[in-house]
Amino acid sequence: YPPAVMMKPLEGDFVWDGDMLVRLLQEVAPYASKETGRPVLTCVLIEPGLETCLVTADGFRLARVSARLSGNGKSPEGTAVPLLLSAAAVPAMAKVWKVAARDIVPEAGEGVAQMVAQARRMEVRYDTDHLSFGMGEVQMQVKRETGVFPNYRQFIPTEWLFSVSFNAEEALAALLRMTSLVRDGSAIVRLQWEDRKLSLVGRGEKTGEARAELYAQVEGGEGLIAISYGYLREWLKGRIGTVVMR
C-alpha cells in the first residue's frame, strides 16, 4: 500500500465545527461543474474567515453559503487564504466523517466559545499541495487544487427587484407531481407570483398544462420567470420550511 504523503511545512491550520463543515460542503458541492475542461469550477472554493464562505459554480448556477465555523480563519501571516477542494472528494469525506466522528467527544466551553467547543471538532490543515482533515484518530488528506476561482461576487446583485417567500416542501411536492408532464415538454417550469400567491406552471407537448398554487409572501409586485425543472428540483430538495426566491 502506498505510504501516506508527508505534508510540507504548514501554511495554515484551523479547528472547525466538523458537522457544520461537512453539511455545508454537501450543500454546495452539487453545484460544481462536471466539465474537466474547467478544473477550477469542479472545486469548492473555501474562503476562511470569521465567517467562512463556501462557493461553487458551473457557469449557469452559483451556490454560496457562509457560517461561523470557529477559529479566526487566518494563515500564520494573518491573511485569509482561499482554498480549493475538489467537489468529487466531498462524498468520500462525508462518509469518513460519519464514522470517525462517533469517537469524537465534544468538550465543554464557556461564553461565546461554548457552542464551538461543544461541537465535534475537525482540524483542517494545509500546505502548498495538500489539504488535511483531522477527524479524531482519522486523518484524511486530499490534493489542494490550484488555480484562481472566478470573481463570483460580481454576479451577486446588491439590490433585488423582487422577493418571494414560500414553503419549500409544498413547492417540491407540487413540482414532483408534474414531473412526467414537464419531461414531455421543454423541461421548463414557469413561476408566476402576485399578492400572496405563487403559481408553478408546467407544459407538455401532448399532455397539456399543469398548474399548482402556493401561498407566498411577495415583495416588489407581480412577476414571471422560467427556470429549468432540474435546477429548481435540486434547489428545493432537502430544504425545510420557508425559502426565499429573489
mmCIF file of C-alpha atoms in Angstrom:
data_model
loop_
_atom_site.group_PDB
_atom_site.id
_atom_site.type_symbol
_atom_site.label_atom_id
_atom_site.label_comp_id
_atom_site.label_asym_id
_atom_site.label_seq_id
_atom_site.Cartn_x
_atom_site.Cartn_y
_atom_site.Cartn_z
ATOM 1 C CA TYR A 1 0.000 0.000 0.000
ATOM 2 C CA PRO A 2 1.478 3.418 -0.902
ATOM 3 C CA PRO A 3 2.820 5.361 2.092
ATOM 4 C CA ALA A 4 0.972 8.413 3.353
ATOM 5 C CA VAL A 5 2.193 11.676 1.890
ATOM 6 C CA MET A 6 4.159 13.746 4.364
ATOM 7 C CA MET A 7 2.906 17.303 4.459
ATOM 8 C CA LYS A 8 5.291 20.155 3.862
ATOM 9 C CA PRO A 9 5.612 22.960 6.425
ATOM 10 C CA LEU A 10 2.087 24.111 7.176
ATOM 11 C CA GLU A 11 0.784 27.309 5.648
ATOM 12 C CA GLY A 12 -2.255 27.409 7.889
ATOM 13 C CA ASP A 13 -4.498 25.409 10.195
ATOM 14 C CA PHE A 14 -7.955 25.749 11.722
ATOM 15 C CA VAL A 15 -10.158 23.947 14.209
ATOM 16 C CA TRP A 16 -13.669 23.944 12.816
ATOM 17 C CA ASP A 17 -17.092 22.529 13.621
ATOM 18 C CA GLY A 18 -16.825 19.308 11.645
ATOM 19 C CA ASP A 19 -20.548 18.590 11.417
ATOM 20 C CA MET A 20 -21.287 22.043 10.047
ATOM 21 C CA LEU A 21 -18.370 21.994 7.618
ATOM 22 C CA VAL A 22 -19.420 18.654 6.137
ATOM 23 C CA ARG A 23 -23.059 19.751 5.899
ATOM 24 C CA LEU A 24 -22.141 22.961 4.074
ATOM 25 C CA LEU A 25 -19.797 21.128 1.719
ATOM 26 C CA GLN A 26 -22.584 18.698 0.855
ATOM 27 C CA GLU A 27 -24.925 21.610 0.231
ATOM 28 C CA VAL A 28 -22.742 23.407 -2.312
ATOM 29 C CA ALA A 29 -20.870 20.508 -3.954
ATOM 30 C CA PRO A 30 -23.727 19.503 -6.327
ATOM 31 C CA TYR A 31 -23.495 22.915 -7.984
ATOM 32 C CA ALA A 32 -19.856 22.458 -9.024
ATOM 33 C CA SER A 33 -19.139 21.893 -12.702
ATOM 34 C CA LYS A 34 -18.704 18.344 -14.011
ATOM 35 C CA GLU A 35 -16.668 19.538 -17.011
ATOM 36 C CA THR A 36 -12.996 18.673 -16.612
ATOM 37 C CA GLY A 37 -12.112 21.328 -19.166
ATOM 38 C CA ARG A 38 -12.731 23.919 -16.453
ATOM 39 C CA PRO A 39 -10.937 22.326 -13.482
ATOM 40 C CA VAL A 40 -11.314 25.304 -11.142
ATOM 41 C CA LEU A 41 -15.101 25.101 -11.442
ATOM 42 C CA THR A 42 -15.027 21.440 -10.396
ATOM 43 C CA CYS A 43 -13.864 22.619 -6.964
ATOM 44 C CA VAL A 44 -15.382 24.056 -3.835
ATOM 45 C CA LEU A 45 -13.866 27.424 -3.016
ATOM 46 C CA ILE A 46 -13.299 27.733 0.743
ATOM 47 C CA GLU A 47 -12.727 31.283 1.966
ATOM 48 C CA PRO A 48 -11.659 31.060 5.629
ATOM 49 C CA GLY A 49 -12.561 33.975 7.850
ATOM 50 C CA LEU A 50 -14.539 34.983 10.892
ATOM 51 C CA GLU A 51 -17.445 33.826 8.747
ATOM 52 C CA THR A 52 -16.179 31.187 6.340
ATOM 53 C CA CYS A 53 -17.663 31.115 2.825
ATOM 54 C CA LEU A 54 -18.005 28.041 0.603
ATOM 55 C CA VAL A 55 -18.714 28.640 -3.089
ATOM 56 C CA THR A 56 -19.306 26.523 -6.198
ATOM 57 C CA ALA A 57 -20.365 27.393 -9.744
ATOM 58 C CA ASP A 58 -20.852 25.601 -13.056
ATOM 59 C CA GLY A 59 -21.245 28.503 -15.471
ATOM 60 C CA PHE A 60 -25.037 28.560 -15.089
ATOM 61 C CA ARG A 61 -25.567 28.343 -11.345
ATOM 62 C CA LEU A 62 -23.721 29.696 -8.337
ATOM 63 C CA ALA A 63 -24.053 28.383 -4.782
ATOM 64 C CA ARG A 64 -22.688 30.240 -1.782
ATOM 65 C CA VAL A 65 -23.089 29.526 1.915
ATOM 66 C CA SER A 66 -21.372 31.063 4.911
ATOM 67 C CA ALA A 67 -21.156 30.237 8.592
ATOM 68 C CA ARG A 68 -19.016 30.743 11.672
ATOM 69 C CA LEU A 69 -17.046 27.547 11.871
ATOM 70 C CA SER A 70 -14.822 28.898 14.682
ATOM 71 C CA GLY A 71 -11.211 29.987 14.573
ATOM 72 C CA ASN A 72 -10.069 33.288 13.156
ATOM 73 C CA GLY A 73 -9.708 31.943 9.641
ATOM 74 C CA LYS A 74 -6.234 33.412 9.197
ATOM 75 C CA SER A 75 -2.966 31.995 7.945
ATOM 76 C CA PRO A 76 0.127 32.432 10.125
ATOM 77 C CA GLU A 77 0.878 35.629 8.187
ATOM 78 C CA GLY A 78 -2.518 36.990 9.154
ATOM 79 C CA THR A 79 -4.033 36.889 5.659
ATOM 80 C CA ALA A 80 -7.097 34.839 4.743
ATOM 81 C CA VAL A 81 -6.073 32.227 2.148
ATOM 82 C CA PRO A 82 -8.689 30.826 -0.257
ATOM 83 C CA LEU A 83 -8.557 27.039 -0.592
ATOM 84 C CA LEU A 84 -9.742 24.827 -3.446
ATOM 85 C CA LEU A 85 -11.135 21.368 -2.640
ATOM 86 C CA SER A 86 -12.277 19.043 -5.404
ATOM 87 C CA ALA A 87 -16.052 18.653 -5.182
ATOM 88 C CA ALA A 88 -15.578 14.987 -6.078
ATOM 89 C CA ALA A 89 -13.864 14.463 -2.704
ATOM 90 C CA VAL A 90 -16.861 15.681 -0.687
ATOM 91 C CA PRO A 91 -18.936 12.435 -0.723
ATOM 92 C CA ALA A 92 -15.933 10.400 0.478
ATOM 93 C CA MET A 93 -15.140 12.972 3.133
ATOM 94 C CA ALA A 94 -18.739 12.873 4.384
ATOM 95 C CA LYS A 95 -18.622 9.062 4.677
ATOM 96 C CA VAL A 96 -15.344 9.120 6.590
ATOM 97 C CA TRP A 97 -16.616 11.841 8.929
ATOM 98 C CA LYS A 98 -19.845 9.947 9.620
ATOM 99 C CA VAL A 99 -17.826 7.031 11.004
ATOM 100 C CA ALA A 100 -14.872 8.871 12.546
ATOM 101 C CA ALA A 101 -16.987 11.493 14.314
ATOM 102 C CA ARG A 102 -18.615 8.833 16.500
ATOM 103 C CA ASP A 103 -15.447 8.694 18.600
ATOM 104 C CA ILE A 104 -15.014 12.467 18.913
ATOM 105 C CA VAL A 105 -16.187 13.640 22.325
ATOM 106 C CA PRO A 106 -17.433 17.259 22.461
ATOM 107 C CA GLU A 107 -15.693 19.373 25.060
ATOM 108 C CA ALA A 108 -17.312 21.868 27.416
ATOM 109 C CA GLY A 109 -16.756 25.583 26.957
ATOM 110 C CA GLU A 110 -17.797 28.924 28.325
ATOM 111 C CA GLY A 111 -19.420 32.035 26.899
ATOM 112 C CA VAL A 112 -19.369 32.633 23.145
ATOM 113 C CA ALA A 113 -16.918 29.799 22.570
ATOM 114 C CA GLN A 114 -19.238 27.265 24.164
ATOM 115 C CA MET A 115 -21.192 26.445 21.010
ATOM 116 C CA VAL A 116 -17.981 25.744 19.084
ATOM 117 C CA ALA A 117 -16.387 23.833 21.929
ATOM 118 C CA GLN A 118 -19.408 21.570 22.231
ATOM 119 C CA ALA A 119 -19.300 20.812 18.523
ATOM 120 C CA ARG A 120 -17.344 17.847 17.219
ATOM 121 C CA ARG A 121 -14.112 19.371 16.077
ATOM 122 C CA MET A 122 -12.283 18.828 12.825
ATOM 123 C CA GLU A 123 -8.703 20.005 12.389
ATOM 124 C CA VAL A 124 -8.137 21.468 8.935
ATOM 125 C CA ARG A 125 -4.546 21.987 7.846
ATOM 126 C CA TYR A 126 -2.954 22.825 4.541
ATOM 127 C CA ASP A 127 0.379 23.236 2.828
ATOM 128 C CA THR A 128 1.154 24.214 -0.761
ATOM 129 C CA ASP A 129 -0.043 20.885 -2.190
ATOM 130 C CA HIS A 130 -2.391 19.220 0.293
ATOM 131 C CA LEU A 131 -5.446 19.672 2.475
ATOM 132 C CA SER A 132 -5.591 17.578 5.634
ATOM 133 C CA PHE A 133 -8.751 16.913 7.633
ATOM 134 C CA GLY A 134 -8.181 15.591 11.147
ATOM 135 C CA MET A 135 -11.200 13.625 12.339
ATOM 136 C CA GLY A 136 -10.258 12.364 15.757
ATOM 137 C CA GLU A 137 -7.941 9.414 15.188
ATOM 138 C CA VAL A 138 -8.584 9.501 11.428
ATOM 139 C CA GLN A 139 -6.572 11.732 9.103
ATOM 140 C CA MET A 140 -7.802 12.338 5.556
ATOM 141 C CA GLN A 141 -5.529 14.013 3.020
ATOM 142 C CA VAL A 142 -6.593 15.304 -0.387
ATOM 143 C CA LYS A 143 -4.878 17.294 -3.083
ATOM 144 C CA ARG A 144 -5.090 21.052 -2.715
ATOM 145 C CA GLU A 145 -6.244 22.109 -6.150
ATOM 146 C CA THR A 146 -4.559 25.028 -7.860
ATOM 147 C CA GLY A 147 -5.938 27.879 -9.928
ATOM 148 C CA VAL A 148 -7.858 31.094 -9.469
ATOM 149 C CA PHE A 149 -11.572 30.856 -8.821
ATOM 150 C CA PRO A 150 -13.635 33.427 -10.783
ATOM 151 C CA ASN A 151 -14.694 36.617 -9.030
ATOM 152 C CA TYR A 152 -18.142 35.307 -8.142
ATOM 153 C CA ARG A 153 -19.099 38.422 -6.184
ATOM 154 C CA GLN A 154 -19.607 40.385 -9.389
ATOM 155 C CA PHE A 155 -22.527 38.092 -10.224
ATOM 156 C CA ILE A 156 -24.358 38.598 -6.921
ATOM 157 C CA PRO A 157 -26.776 41.555 -7.111
ATOM 158 C CA THR A 158 -26.570 44.187 -4.412
ATOM 159 C CA GLU A 159 -30.232 45.133 -4.918
ATOM 160 C CA TRP A 160 -33.197 42.851 -5.580
ATOM 161 C CA LEU A 161 -36.196 43.585 -7.800
ATOM 162 C CA PHE A 162 -38.497 41.163 -6.007
ATOM 163 C CA SER A 163 -38.684 38.749 -3.094
ATOM 164 C CA VAL A 164 -40.960 35.699 -2.890
ATOM 165 C CA SER A 165 -41.099 33.582 0.281
ATOM 166 C CA PHE A 166 -42.818 30.189 0.215
ATOM 167 C CA ASN A 167 -42.740 26.705 1.759
ATOM 168 C CA ALA A 168 -40.054 24.526 0.172
ATOM 169 C CA GLU A 169 -41.716 21.189 0.939
ATOM 170 C CA GLU A 170 -45.035 22.256 -0.585
ATOM 171 C CA ALA A 171 -43.283 23.577 -3.678
ATOM 172 C CA LEU A 172 -41.248 20.374 -4.132
ATOM 173 C CA ALA A 173 -44.343 18.199 -3.774
ATOM 174 C CA ALA A 174 -46.154 20.288 -6.384
ATOM 175 C CA LEU A 175 -43.155 20.142 -8.697
ATOM 176 C CA LEU A 176 -42.817 16.366 -8.449
ATOM 177 C CA ARG A 177 -46.486 15.921 -9.345
ATOM 178 C CA MET A 178 -45.825 17.467 -12.757
ATOM 179 C CA THR A 179 -42.614 15.548 -13.463
ATOM 180 C CA SER A 180 -43.872 13.404 -16.355
ATOM 181 C CA LEU A 181 -45.681 16.333 -17.926
ATOM 182 C CA VAL A 182 -42.653 18.627 -17.866
ATOM 183 C CA ARG A 183 -40.318 15.954 -19.238
ATOM 184 C CA ASP A 184 -42.727 15.505 -22.140
ATOM 185 C CA GLY A 185 -42.209 19.158 -22.950
ATOM 186 C CA SER A 186 -39.276 21.546 -22.644
ATOM 187 C CA ALA A 187 -38.286 20.605 -19.049
ATOM 188 C CA ILE A 188 -39.001 24.212 -18.115
ATOM 189 C CA VAL A 189 -41.193 25.356 -15.227
ATOM 190 C CA ARG A 190 -42.703 28.823 -15.095
ATOM 191 C CA LEU A 191 -43.028 30.573 -11.767
ATOM 192 C CA GLN A 192 -45.604 33.329 -11.595
ATOM 193 C CA TRP A 193 -46.301 35.352 -8.489
ATOM 194 C CA GLU A 194 -48.673 38.019 -7.308
ATOM 195 C CA ASP A 195 -50.014 39.142 -3.974
ATOM 196 C CA ARG A 196 -49.956 36.162 -1.570
ATOM 197 C CA LYS A 197 -49.742 33.561 -4.340
ATOM 198 C CA LEU A 198 -47.039 31.656 -6.221
ATOM 199 C CA SER A 199 -48.028 29.536 -9.233
ATOM 200 C CA LEU A 200 -45.915 26.721 -10.689
ATOM 201 C CA VAL A 201 -46.814 26.022 -14.312
ATOM 202 C CA GLY A 202 -45.575 23.116 -16.415
ATOM 203 C CA ARG A 203 -46.476 22.283 -20.006
ATOM 204 C CA GLY A 204 -46.151 19.141 -22.078
ATOM 205 C CA GLU A 205 -46.419 18.837 -25.831
ATOM 206 C CA LYS A 206 -49.029 16.100 -25.629
ATOM 207 C CA THR A 207 -50.254 16.274 -22.047
ATOM 208 C CA GLY A 208 -51.205 19.937 -21.812
ATOM 209 C CA GLU A 209 -50.671 22.204 -18.828
ATOM 210 C CA ALA A 210 -50.468 21.604 -15.091
ATOM 211 C CA ARG A 211 -50.649 24.346 -12.502
ATOM 212 C CA ALA A 212 -50.112 24.380 -8.738
ATOM 213 C CA GLU A 213 -50.725 27.355 -6.484
ATOM 214 C CA LEU A 214 -48.988 28.016 -3.165
ATOM 215 C CA TYR A 215 -49.288 30.675 -0.515
ATOM 216 C CA ALA A 216 -46.407 33.122 -0.732
ATOM 217 C CA GLN A 217 -45.282 36.418 0.740
ATOM 218 C CA VAL A 218 -44.449 38.711 -2.151
ATOM 219 C CA GLU A 219 -42.460 41.923 -2.187
ATOM 220 C CA GLY A 220 -41.825 44.004 -5.290
ATOM 221 C CA GLY A 221 -45.037 43.314 -7.187
ATOM 222 C CA GLU A 222 -46.099 40.536 -9.529
ATOM 223 C CA GLY A 223 -43.705 38.775 -11.867
ATOM 224 C CA LEU A 224 -42.920 35.748 -14.009
ATOM 225 C CA ILE A 225 -39.755 33.732 -14.678
ATOM 226 C CA ALA A 226 -38.919 30.434 -16.381
ATOM 227 C CA ILE A 227 -36.423 28.024 -14.868
ATOM 228 C CA SER A 228 -35.068 24.551 -15.537
ATOM 229 C CA TYR A 229 -37.150 21.851 -13.863
ATOM 230 C CA GLY A 230 -33.991 20.042 -12.780
ATOM 231 C CA TYR A 231 -32.375 23.153 -11.312
ATOM 232 C CA LEU A 232 -35.483 24.006 -9.316
ATOM 233 C CA ARG A 233 -35.940 20.455 -8.031
ATOM 234 C CA GLU A 234 -32.297 20.233 -6.942
ATOM 235 C CA TRP A 235 -32.556 23.544 -5.090
ATOM 236 C CA LEU A 236 -35.748 22.576 -3.260
ATOM 237 C CA LYS A 237 -34.716 19.012 -2.418
ATOM 238 C CA GLY A 238 -33.873 18.574 1.245
ATOM 239 C CA ARG A 239 -34.901 22.099 2.245
ATOM 240 C CA ILE A 240 -37.313 22.512 5.133
ATOM 241 C CA GLY A 241 -39.673 25.368 5.888
ATOM 242 C CA THR A 242 -39.648 28.777 4.251
ATOM 243 C CA VAL A 243 -37.261 29.624 1.430
ATOM 244 C CA VAL A 244 -36.803 32.950 -0.309
ATOM 245 C CA MET A 245 -36.503 33.498 -4.053
ATOM 246 C CA ARG A 246 -35.108 36.842 -5.171
#
